[in-house]
CSV table of C-alpha atoms and ligand atoms in Angstrom, one decimal:
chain,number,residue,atom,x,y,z
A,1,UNK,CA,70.6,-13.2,32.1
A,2,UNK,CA,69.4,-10.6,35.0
A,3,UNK,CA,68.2,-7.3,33.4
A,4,UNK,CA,69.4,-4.3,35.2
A,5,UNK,CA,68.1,-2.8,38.6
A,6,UNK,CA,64.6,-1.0,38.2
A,7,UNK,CA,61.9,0.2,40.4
A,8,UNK,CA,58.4,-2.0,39.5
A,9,UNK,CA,54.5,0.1,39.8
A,10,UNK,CA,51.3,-1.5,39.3
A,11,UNK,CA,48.8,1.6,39.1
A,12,UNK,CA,45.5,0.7,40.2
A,13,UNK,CA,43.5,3.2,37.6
A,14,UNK,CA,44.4,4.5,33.8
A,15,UNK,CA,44.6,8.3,35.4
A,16,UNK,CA,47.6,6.8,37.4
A,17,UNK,CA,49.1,4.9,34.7
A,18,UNK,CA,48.8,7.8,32.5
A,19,UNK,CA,50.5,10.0,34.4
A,20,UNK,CA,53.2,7.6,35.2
A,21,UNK,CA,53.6,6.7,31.4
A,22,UNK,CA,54.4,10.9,31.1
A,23,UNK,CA,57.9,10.9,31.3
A,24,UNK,CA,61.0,9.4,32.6
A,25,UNK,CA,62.6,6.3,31.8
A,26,UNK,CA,59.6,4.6,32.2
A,27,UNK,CA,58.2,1.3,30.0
A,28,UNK,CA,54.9,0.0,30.3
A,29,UNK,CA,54.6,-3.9,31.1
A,30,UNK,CA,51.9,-5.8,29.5
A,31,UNK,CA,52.5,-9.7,28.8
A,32,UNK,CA,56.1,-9.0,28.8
A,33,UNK,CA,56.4,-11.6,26.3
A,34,UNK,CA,58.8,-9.3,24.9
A,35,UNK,CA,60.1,-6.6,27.4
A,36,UNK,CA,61.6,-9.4,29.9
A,37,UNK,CA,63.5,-10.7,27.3
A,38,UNK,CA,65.0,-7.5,26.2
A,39,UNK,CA,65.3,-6.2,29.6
A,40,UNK,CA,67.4,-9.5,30.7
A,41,UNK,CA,69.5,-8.8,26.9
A,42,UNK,CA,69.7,-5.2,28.2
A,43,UNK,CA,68.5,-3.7,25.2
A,44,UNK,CA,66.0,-2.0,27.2
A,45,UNK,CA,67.1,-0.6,30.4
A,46,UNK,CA,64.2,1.3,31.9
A,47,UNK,CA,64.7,3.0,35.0
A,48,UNK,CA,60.9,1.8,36.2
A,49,UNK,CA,58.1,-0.3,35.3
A,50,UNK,CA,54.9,0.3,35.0
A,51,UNK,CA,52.6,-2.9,35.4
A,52,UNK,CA,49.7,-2.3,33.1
A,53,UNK,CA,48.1,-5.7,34.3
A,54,UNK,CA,46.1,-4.1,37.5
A,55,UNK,CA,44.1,-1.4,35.6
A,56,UNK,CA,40.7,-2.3,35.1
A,57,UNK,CA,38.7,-2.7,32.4
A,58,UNK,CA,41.7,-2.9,30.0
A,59,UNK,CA,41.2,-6.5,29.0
A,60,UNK,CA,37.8,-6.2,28.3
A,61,UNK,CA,36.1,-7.2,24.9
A,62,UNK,CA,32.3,-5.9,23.7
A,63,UNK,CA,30.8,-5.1,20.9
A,64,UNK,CA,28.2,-2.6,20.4
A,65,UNK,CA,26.4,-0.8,17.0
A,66,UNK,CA,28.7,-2.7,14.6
A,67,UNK,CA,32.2,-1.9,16.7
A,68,UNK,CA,34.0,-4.1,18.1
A,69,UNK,CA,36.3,-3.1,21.2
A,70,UNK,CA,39.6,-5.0,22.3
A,71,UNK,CA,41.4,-3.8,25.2
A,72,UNK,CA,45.1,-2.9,24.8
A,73,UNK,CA,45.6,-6.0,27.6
A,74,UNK,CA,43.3,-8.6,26.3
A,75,UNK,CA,45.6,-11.6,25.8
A,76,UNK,CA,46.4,-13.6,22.0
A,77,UNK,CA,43.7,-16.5,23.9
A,78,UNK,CA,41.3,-13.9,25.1
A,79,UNK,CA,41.2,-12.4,21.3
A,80,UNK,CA,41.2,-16.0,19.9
A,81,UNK,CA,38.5,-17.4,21.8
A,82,UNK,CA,36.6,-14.2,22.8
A,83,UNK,CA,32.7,-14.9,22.2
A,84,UNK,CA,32.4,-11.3,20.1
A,85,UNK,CA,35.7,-12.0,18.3
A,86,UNK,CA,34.5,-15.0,17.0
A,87,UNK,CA,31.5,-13.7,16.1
A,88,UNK,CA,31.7,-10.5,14.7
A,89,UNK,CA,35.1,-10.1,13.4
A,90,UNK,CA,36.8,-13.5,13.2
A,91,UNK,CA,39.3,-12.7,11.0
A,92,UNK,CA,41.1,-11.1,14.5
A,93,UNK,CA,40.2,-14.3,16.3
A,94,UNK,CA,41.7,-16.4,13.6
A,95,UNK,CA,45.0,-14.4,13.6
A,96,UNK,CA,45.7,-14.9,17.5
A,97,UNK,CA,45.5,-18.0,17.1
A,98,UNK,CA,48.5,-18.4,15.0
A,99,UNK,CA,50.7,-16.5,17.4
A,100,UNK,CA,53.7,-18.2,19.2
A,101,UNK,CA,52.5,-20.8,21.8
A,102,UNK,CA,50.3,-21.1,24.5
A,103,UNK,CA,52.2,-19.7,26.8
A,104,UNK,CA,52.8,-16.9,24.6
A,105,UNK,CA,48.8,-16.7,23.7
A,106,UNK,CA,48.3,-16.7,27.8
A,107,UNK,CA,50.0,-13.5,28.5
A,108,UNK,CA,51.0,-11.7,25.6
A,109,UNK,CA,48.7,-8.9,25.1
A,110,UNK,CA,46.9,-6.9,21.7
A,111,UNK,CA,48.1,-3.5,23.1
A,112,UNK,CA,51.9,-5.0,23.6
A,113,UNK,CA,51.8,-6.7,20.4
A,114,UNK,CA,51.2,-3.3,18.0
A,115,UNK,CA,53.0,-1.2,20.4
A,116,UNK,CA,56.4,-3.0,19.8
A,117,UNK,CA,55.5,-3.5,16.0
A,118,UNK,CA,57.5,-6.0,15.2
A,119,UNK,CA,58.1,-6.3,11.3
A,120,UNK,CA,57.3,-10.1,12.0
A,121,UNK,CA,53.8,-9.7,14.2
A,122,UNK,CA,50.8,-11.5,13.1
A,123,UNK,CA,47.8,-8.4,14.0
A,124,UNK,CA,49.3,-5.9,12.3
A,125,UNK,CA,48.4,-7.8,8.6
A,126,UNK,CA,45.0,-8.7,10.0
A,127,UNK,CA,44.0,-5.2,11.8
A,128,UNK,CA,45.0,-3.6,8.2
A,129,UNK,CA,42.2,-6.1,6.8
A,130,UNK,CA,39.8,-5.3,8.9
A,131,UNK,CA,39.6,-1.0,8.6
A,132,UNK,CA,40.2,-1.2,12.6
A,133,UNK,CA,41.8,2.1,14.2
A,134,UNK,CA,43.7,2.1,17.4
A,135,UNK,CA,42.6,4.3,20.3
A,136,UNK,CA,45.3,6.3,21.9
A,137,UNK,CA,45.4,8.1,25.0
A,138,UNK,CA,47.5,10.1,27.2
A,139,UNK,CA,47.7,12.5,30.0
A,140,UNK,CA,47.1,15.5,27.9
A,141,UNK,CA,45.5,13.9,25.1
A,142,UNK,CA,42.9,11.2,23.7
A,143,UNK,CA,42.9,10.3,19.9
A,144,UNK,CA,41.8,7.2,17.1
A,145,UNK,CA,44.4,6.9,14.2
A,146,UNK,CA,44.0,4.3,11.5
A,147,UNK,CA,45.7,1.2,11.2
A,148,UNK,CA,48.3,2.4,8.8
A,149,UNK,CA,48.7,5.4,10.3
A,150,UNK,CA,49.7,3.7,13.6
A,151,UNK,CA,52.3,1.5,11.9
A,152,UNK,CA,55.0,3.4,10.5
A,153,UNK,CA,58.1,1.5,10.3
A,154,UNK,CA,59.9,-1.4,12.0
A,155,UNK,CA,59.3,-1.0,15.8
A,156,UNK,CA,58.2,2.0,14.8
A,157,UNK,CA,54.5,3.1,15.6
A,158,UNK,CA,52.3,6.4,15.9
A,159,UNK,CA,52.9,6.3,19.6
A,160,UNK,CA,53.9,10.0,20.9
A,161,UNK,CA,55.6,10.0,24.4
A,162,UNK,CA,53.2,9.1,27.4
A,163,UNK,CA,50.3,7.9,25.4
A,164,UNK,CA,49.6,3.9,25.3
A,165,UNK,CA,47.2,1.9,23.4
A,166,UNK,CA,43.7,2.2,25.4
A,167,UNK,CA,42.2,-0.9,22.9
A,168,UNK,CA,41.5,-1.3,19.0
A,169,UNK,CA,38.2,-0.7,17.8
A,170,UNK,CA,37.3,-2.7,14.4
A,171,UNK,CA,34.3,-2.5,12.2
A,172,UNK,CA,31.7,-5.4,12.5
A,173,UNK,CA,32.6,-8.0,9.7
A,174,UNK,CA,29.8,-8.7,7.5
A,175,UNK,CA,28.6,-12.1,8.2
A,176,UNK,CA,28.4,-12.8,5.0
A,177,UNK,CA,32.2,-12.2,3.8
A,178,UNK,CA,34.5,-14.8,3.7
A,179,UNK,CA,38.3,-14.2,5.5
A,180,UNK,CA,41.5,-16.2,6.4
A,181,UNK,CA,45.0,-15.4,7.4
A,182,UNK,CA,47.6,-17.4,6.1
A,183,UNK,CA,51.0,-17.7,7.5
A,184,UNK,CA,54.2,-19.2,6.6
A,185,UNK,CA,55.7,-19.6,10.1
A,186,UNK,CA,59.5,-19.1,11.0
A,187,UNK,CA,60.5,-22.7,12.0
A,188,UNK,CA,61.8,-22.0,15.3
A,189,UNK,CA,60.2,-18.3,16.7
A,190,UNK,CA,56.8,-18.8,15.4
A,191,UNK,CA,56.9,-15.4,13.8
A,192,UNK,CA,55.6,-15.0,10.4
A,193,UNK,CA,58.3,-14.9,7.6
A,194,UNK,CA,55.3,-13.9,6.0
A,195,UNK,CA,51.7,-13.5,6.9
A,196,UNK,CA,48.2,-12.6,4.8
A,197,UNK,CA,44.9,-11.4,5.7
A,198,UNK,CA,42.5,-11.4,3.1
A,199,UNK,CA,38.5,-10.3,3.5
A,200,UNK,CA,36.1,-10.9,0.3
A,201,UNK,CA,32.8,-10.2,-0.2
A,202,UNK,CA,31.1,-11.0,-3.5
A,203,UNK,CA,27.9,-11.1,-5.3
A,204,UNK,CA,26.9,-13.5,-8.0
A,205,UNK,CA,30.0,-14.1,-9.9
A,206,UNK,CA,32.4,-11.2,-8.7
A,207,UNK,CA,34.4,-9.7,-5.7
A,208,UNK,CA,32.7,-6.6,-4.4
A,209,UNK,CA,35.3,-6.1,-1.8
A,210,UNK,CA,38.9,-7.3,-1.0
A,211,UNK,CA,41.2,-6.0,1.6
A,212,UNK,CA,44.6,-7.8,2.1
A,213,UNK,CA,47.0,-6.9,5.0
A,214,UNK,CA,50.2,-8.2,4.5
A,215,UNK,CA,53.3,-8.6,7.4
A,216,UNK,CA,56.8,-10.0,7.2
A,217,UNK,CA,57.3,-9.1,3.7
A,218,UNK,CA,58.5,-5.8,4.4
A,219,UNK,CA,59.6,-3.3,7.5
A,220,UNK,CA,56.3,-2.9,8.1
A,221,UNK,CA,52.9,-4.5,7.8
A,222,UNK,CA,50.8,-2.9,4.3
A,223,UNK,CA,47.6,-2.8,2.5
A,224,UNK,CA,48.4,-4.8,-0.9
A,225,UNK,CA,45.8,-2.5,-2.9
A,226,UNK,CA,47.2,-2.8,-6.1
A,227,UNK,CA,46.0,-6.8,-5.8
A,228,UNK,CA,42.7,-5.8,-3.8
A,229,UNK,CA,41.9,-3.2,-6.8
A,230,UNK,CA,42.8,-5.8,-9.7
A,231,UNK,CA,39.9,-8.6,-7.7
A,232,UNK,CA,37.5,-5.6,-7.2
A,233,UNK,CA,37.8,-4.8,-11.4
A,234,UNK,CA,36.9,-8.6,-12.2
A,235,UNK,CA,40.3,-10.2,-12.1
A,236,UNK,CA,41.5,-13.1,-11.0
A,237,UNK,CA,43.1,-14.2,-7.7
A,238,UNK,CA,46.7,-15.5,-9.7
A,239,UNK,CA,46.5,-12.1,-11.4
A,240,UNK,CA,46.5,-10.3,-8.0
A,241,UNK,CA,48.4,-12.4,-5.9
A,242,UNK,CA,51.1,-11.7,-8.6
A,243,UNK,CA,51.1,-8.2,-7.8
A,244,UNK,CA,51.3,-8.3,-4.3
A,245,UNK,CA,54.5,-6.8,-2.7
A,246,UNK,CA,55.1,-4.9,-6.5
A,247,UNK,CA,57.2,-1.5,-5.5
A,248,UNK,CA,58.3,-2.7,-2.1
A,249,UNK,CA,61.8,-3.8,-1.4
A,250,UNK,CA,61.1,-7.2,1.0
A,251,UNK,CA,62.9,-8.1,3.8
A,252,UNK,CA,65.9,-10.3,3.4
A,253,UNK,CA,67.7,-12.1,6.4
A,254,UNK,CA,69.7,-15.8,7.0
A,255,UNK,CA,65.9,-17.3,7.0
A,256,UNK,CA,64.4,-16.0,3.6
A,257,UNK,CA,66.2,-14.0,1.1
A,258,UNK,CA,64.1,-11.2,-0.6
A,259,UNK,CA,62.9,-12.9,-3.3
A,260,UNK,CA,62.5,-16.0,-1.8
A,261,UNK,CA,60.3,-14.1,1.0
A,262,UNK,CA,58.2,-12.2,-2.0
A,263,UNK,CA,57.6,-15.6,-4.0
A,264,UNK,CA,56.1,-17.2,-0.3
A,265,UNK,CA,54.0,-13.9,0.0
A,266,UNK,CA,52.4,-14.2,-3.3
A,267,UNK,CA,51.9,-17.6,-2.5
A,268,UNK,CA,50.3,-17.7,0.4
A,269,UNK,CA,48.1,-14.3,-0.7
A,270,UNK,CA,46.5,-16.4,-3.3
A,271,UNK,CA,45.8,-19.1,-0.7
A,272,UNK,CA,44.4,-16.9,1.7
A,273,UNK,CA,42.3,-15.3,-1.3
A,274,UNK,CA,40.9,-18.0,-2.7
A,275,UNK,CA,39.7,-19.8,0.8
A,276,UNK,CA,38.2,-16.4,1.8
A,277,UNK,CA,36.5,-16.8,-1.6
A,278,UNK,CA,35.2,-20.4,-0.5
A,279,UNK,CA,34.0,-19.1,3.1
A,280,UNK,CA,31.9,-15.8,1.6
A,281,UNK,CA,28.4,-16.3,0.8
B,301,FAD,C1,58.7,-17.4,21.9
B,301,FAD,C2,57.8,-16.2,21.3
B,301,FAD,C3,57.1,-16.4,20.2
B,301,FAD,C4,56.4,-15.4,19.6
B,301,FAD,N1,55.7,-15.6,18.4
B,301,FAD,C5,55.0,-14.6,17.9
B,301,FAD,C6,54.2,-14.8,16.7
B,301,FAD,O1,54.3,-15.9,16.1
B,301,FAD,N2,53.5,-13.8,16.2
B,301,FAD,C7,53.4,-12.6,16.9
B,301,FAD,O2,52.8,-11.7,16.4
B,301,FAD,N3,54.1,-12.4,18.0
B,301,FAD,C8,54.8,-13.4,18.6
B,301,FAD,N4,55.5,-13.1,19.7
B,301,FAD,C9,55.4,-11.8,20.4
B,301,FAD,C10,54.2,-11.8,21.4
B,301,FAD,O3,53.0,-11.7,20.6
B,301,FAD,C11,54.2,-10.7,22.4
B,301,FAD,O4,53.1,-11.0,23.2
B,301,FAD,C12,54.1,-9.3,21.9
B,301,FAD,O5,55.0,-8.9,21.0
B,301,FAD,C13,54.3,-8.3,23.0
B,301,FAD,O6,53.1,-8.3,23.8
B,301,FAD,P1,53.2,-8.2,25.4
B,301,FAD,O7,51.8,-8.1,25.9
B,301,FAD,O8,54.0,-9.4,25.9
B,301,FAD,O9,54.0,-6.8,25.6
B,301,FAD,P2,55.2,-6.5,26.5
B,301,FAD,O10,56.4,-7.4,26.2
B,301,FAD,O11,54.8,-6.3,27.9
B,301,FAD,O12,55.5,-5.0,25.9
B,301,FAD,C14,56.0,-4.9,24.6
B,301,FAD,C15,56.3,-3.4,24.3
B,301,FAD,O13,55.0,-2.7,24.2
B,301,FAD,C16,54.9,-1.7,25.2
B,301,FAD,N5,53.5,-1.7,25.6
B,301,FAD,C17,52.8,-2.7,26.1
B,301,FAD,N6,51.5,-2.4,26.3
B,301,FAD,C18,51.4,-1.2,25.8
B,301,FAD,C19,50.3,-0.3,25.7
B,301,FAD,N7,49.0,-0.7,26.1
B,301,FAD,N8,50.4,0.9,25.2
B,301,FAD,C20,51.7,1.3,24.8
B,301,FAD,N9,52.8,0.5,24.9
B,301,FAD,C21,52.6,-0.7,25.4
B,301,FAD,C22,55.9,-2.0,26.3
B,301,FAD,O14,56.3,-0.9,26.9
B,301,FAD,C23,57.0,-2.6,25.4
B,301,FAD,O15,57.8,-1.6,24.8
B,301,FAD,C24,56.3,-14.1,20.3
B,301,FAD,C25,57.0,-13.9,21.5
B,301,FAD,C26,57.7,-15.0,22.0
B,301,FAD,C27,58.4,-14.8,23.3
């Protein structure tokens, strides 16, 4: 498949990218792990490209006083084997490495990953987990929204025209909480039919904190906090793992019909519960 005739820029700084973002038929390339295709399926026709991959500093990953920073272009494999992932908030580090392939890891990016918002995406569940906010910027503006602010819908996010994702900035995990993301894989994309985050922190003999990001089950990625309240009032993990998707009507498709797609998220919210459970101190 040949996508249509388009004019390709690589900006050398963010001023430039921004101001090419502003406007026109314009798309910003990341990875391209997902615009190529859809360009070659001509279900995105831009007029121009706008390389994102020459801008520096956009990759980068740091932490400093209890935030971490991604870059919107940090790839799946930088995120999964980044040093500071890994250390301070390994929940992220553990969810990149469930995505797609390798050659998928190798070029897709963060920043493309949220932006397109697919219902099926892996970080969406896992950046819900974790408190983290996206950093937006544009040519006229410069703004942090919350994870569940930025993802509204199916491919739909908080994005306004001509702003991009500068990076995602997530709070420090405590080192003593215990996290997984568990994912029941699509047998041929890789995509999760559904995926769960799940962070706990406990004391003695109860759960003092639980946040669960859920993706797949529904158009897009949510907070089950009707399951994270039930663990954080002394109940058990079957008791909120049975809860979780209540209210929302799940996703159906050839795959996983509705209620076979709600059973596999309940399932796999109590596993990821109860091996976050193991893992905290
Ligand atoms: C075979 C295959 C298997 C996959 N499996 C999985 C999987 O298991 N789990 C999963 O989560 N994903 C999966 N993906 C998707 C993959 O993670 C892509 O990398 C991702 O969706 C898009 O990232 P990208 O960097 O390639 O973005 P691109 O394809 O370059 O861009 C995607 C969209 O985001 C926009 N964009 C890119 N960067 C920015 C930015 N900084 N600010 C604003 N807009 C921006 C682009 O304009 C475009 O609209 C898979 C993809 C493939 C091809």
């Amino acid at each position: 498949m040949i996508p249509q005739e388009f004019d390709y820029t690589a900006p050398a700084t963010l001023q430039e990218a921004l101001a090419l973002a502003d406007g026109g038929e314009r798309k910003l390339l990341a990875g391209g792990m997902t615009l190529i295709p859809m360009m070659k399926l001509r279900l995105a026709t831009p007029a121009e490209v706008v390389d994102l991959g020459r801008v520096p500093g956009l990759a980068s990953i740091s932490q400093s006083d209890g935030l971490v920073r991604v870059g919107a272009m940090a790839t799946h494999h930088a995120v999964e084997t980044s040093p500071v992932t890994r250390a301070h908030c390994p929940l992220l580090a553990e969810t990149a490495s469930h995505i797609g392939d390798m050659q998928v890891r190798n070029m897709g990016t963060i920043g493309g990953s949220i932006a397109h918002a697919d219902p099926a995406a892996d970080y969406p569940a896992a950046l819900l987990a974790l408190d983290a906010r996206i950093h937006l910027v544009s040519a006229r503006s410069d703004r942090t929204v919350s994870a569940a602010e930025f993802f509204l819908d199916a491919f739909t996010t908080a994005l306004e025209p001509g702003e991009i994702v500068l990076e995602v900035q997530i709070p420090a995990q405590d080192v003593t909480e215990g996290y997984k993301y568990e994912k029941a894989s699509h047998p041929a994309s890789g995509f999760a039919v559904v995926g769960v985050a799940a962070r706990v922190q406990r004391s003695a003999d109860r759960i003092t904190l639980a946040r669960i990001g859920v993706t797949g089950l529904a158009p897009s990625a949510f907070r089950a906090r009707n399951a994270e309240q039930i663990l954080e009032s002394g109940g058990s993990i079957a008791d909120a793992a049975a809860v979780v998707g209540e209210g929302i009507e799940p996703n159906s498709d050839l795959y996983a019909a509705a209620d076979y797609r709600l059973h596999l998220a309940r399932v796999y919210a109590a596993r990821a519960l109860q091996a976050a459970l193991t893992r905290a101190a």
